[in-house]
Short mmCIF file of C-alpha atoms in Angstrom, two decimals:
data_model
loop_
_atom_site.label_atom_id
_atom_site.label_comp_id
_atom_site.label_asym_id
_atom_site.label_seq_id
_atom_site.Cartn_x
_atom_site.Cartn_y
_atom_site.Cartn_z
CA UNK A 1 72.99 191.36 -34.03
CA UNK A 2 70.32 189.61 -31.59
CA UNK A 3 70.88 189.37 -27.79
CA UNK A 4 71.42 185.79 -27.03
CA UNK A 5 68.75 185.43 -24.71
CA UNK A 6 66.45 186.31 -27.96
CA UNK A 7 68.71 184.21 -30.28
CA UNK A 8 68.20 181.42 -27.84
CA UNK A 9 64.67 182.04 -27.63
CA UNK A 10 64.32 181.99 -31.33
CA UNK A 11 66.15 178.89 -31.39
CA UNK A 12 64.66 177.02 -29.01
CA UNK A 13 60.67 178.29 -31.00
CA UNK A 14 62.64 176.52 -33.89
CA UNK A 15 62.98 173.19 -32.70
CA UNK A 16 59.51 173.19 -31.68
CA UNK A 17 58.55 174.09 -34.93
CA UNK A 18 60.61 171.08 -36.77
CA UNK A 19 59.27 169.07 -33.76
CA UNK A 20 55.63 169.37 -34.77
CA UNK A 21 56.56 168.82 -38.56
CA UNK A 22 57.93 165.95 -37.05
CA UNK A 23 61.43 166.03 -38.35
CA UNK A 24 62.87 165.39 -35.12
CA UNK A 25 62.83 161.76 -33.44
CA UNK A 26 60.52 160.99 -30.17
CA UNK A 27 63.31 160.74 -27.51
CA UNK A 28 62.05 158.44 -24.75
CA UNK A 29 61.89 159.74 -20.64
CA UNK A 30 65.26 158.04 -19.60
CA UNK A 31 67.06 160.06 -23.29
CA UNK A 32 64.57 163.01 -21.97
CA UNK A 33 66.02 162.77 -18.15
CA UNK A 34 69.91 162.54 -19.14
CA UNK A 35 69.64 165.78 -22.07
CA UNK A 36 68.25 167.61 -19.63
CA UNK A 37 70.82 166.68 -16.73
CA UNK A 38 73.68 167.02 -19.39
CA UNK A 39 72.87 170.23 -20.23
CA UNK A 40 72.36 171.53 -16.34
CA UNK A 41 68.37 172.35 -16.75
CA UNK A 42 67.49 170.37 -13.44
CA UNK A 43 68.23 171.88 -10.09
CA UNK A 44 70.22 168.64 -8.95
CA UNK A 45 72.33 166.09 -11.47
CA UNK A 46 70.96 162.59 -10.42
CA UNK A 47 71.19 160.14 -13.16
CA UNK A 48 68.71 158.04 -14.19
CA UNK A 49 69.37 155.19 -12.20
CA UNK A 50 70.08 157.84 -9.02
CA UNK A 51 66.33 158.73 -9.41
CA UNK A 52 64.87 155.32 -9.53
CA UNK A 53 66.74 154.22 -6.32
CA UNK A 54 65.41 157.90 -4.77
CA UNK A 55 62.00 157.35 -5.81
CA UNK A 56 62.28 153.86 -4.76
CA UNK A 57 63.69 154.58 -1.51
CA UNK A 58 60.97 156.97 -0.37
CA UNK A 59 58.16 155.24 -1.45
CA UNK A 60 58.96 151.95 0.38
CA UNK A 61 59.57 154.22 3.78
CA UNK A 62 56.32 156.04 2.98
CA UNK A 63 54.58 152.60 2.82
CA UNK A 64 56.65 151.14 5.75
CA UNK A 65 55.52 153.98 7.90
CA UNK A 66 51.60 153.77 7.01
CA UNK A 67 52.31 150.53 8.14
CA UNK A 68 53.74 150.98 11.37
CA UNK A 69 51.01 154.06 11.82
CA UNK A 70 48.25 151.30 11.43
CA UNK A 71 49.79 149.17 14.81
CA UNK A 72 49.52 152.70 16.47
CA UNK A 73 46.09 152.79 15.81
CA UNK A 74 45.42 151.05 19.00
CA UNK A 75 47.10 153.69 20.92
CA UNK A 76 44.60 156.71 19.15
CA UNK A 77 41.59 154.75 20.01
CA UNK A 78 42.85 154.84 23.83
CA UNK A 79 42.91 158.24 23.31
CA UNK A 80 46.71 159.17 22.48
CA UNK A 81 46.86 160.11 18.68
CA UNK A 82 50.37 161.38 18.51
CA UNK A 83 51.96 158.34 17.57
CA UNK A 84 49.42 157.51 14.80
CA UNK A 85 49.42 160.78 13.73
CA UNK A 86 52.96 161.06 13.35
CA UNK A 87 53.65 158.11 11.46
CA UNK A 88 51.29 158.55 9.22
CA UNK A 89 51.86 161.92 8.23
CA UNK A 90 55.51 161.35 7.48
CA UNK A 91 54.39 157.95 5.99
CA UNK A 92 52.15 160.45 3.10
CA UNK A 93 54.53 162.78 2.98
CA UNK A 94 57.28 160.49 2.16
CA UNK A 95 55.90 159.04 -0.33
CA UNK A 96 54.01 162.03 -2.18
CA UNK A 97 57.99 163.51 -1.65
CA UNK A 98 59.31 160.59 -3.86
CA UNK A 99 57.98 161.87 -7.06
CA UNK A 100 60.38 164.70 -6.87
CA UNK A 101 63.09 162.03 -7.53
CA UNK A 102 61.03 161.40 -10.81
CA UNK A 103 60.79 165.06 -11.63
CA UNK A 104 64.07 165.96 -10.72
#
């Protein structure tokens, strides 16, 4: 008798197998997302829809704050970068962040 982390192992070399004979069916990302979520793979259980509001959500107050870091710019070229800086750091890294929603 196998342990099961080998049995699942072996299972799981199996499907790749029958995938590249191509017996199985090309799921697309959304069937991809939601069989991985159902089955607890991810870290988090956002649905599909959950993701594309997340994703959504950051990257429109990423690009609202490179905006608002672009009126600052007056302010760094009187010699106080703070606020520009600020802004548009968070602005980047809100909006690199929002592919996380994507990835899960």
């Amino acid at each position: 008798h196998l342990p099961s982390e080998l049995s699942e192992g072996m299972d799981s070399a199996g499907e790749a197998f029958q995938s590249l004979l191509g017996n199985n069916r090309e799921l697309s990302l959304r069937e991809q997302i939601e069989e991985a979520t159902a089955a607890g793979e991810g870290c988090c259980s956002l649905t599909y829809e959950e993701r594309v509001i997340g994703f959504a959500g950051c990257v429109l107050g990423g690009l609202f704050l490179n905006c608002f870091s672009l009126i600052r710019l007056g302010e760094l070229l009187l010699g106080n970068p703070t606020p520009f800086a600020v802004c548009f750091t968070l602005g980047n890294l809100l909006s690199l962040g929002s592919m996380c929603f994507l990835v899960g």
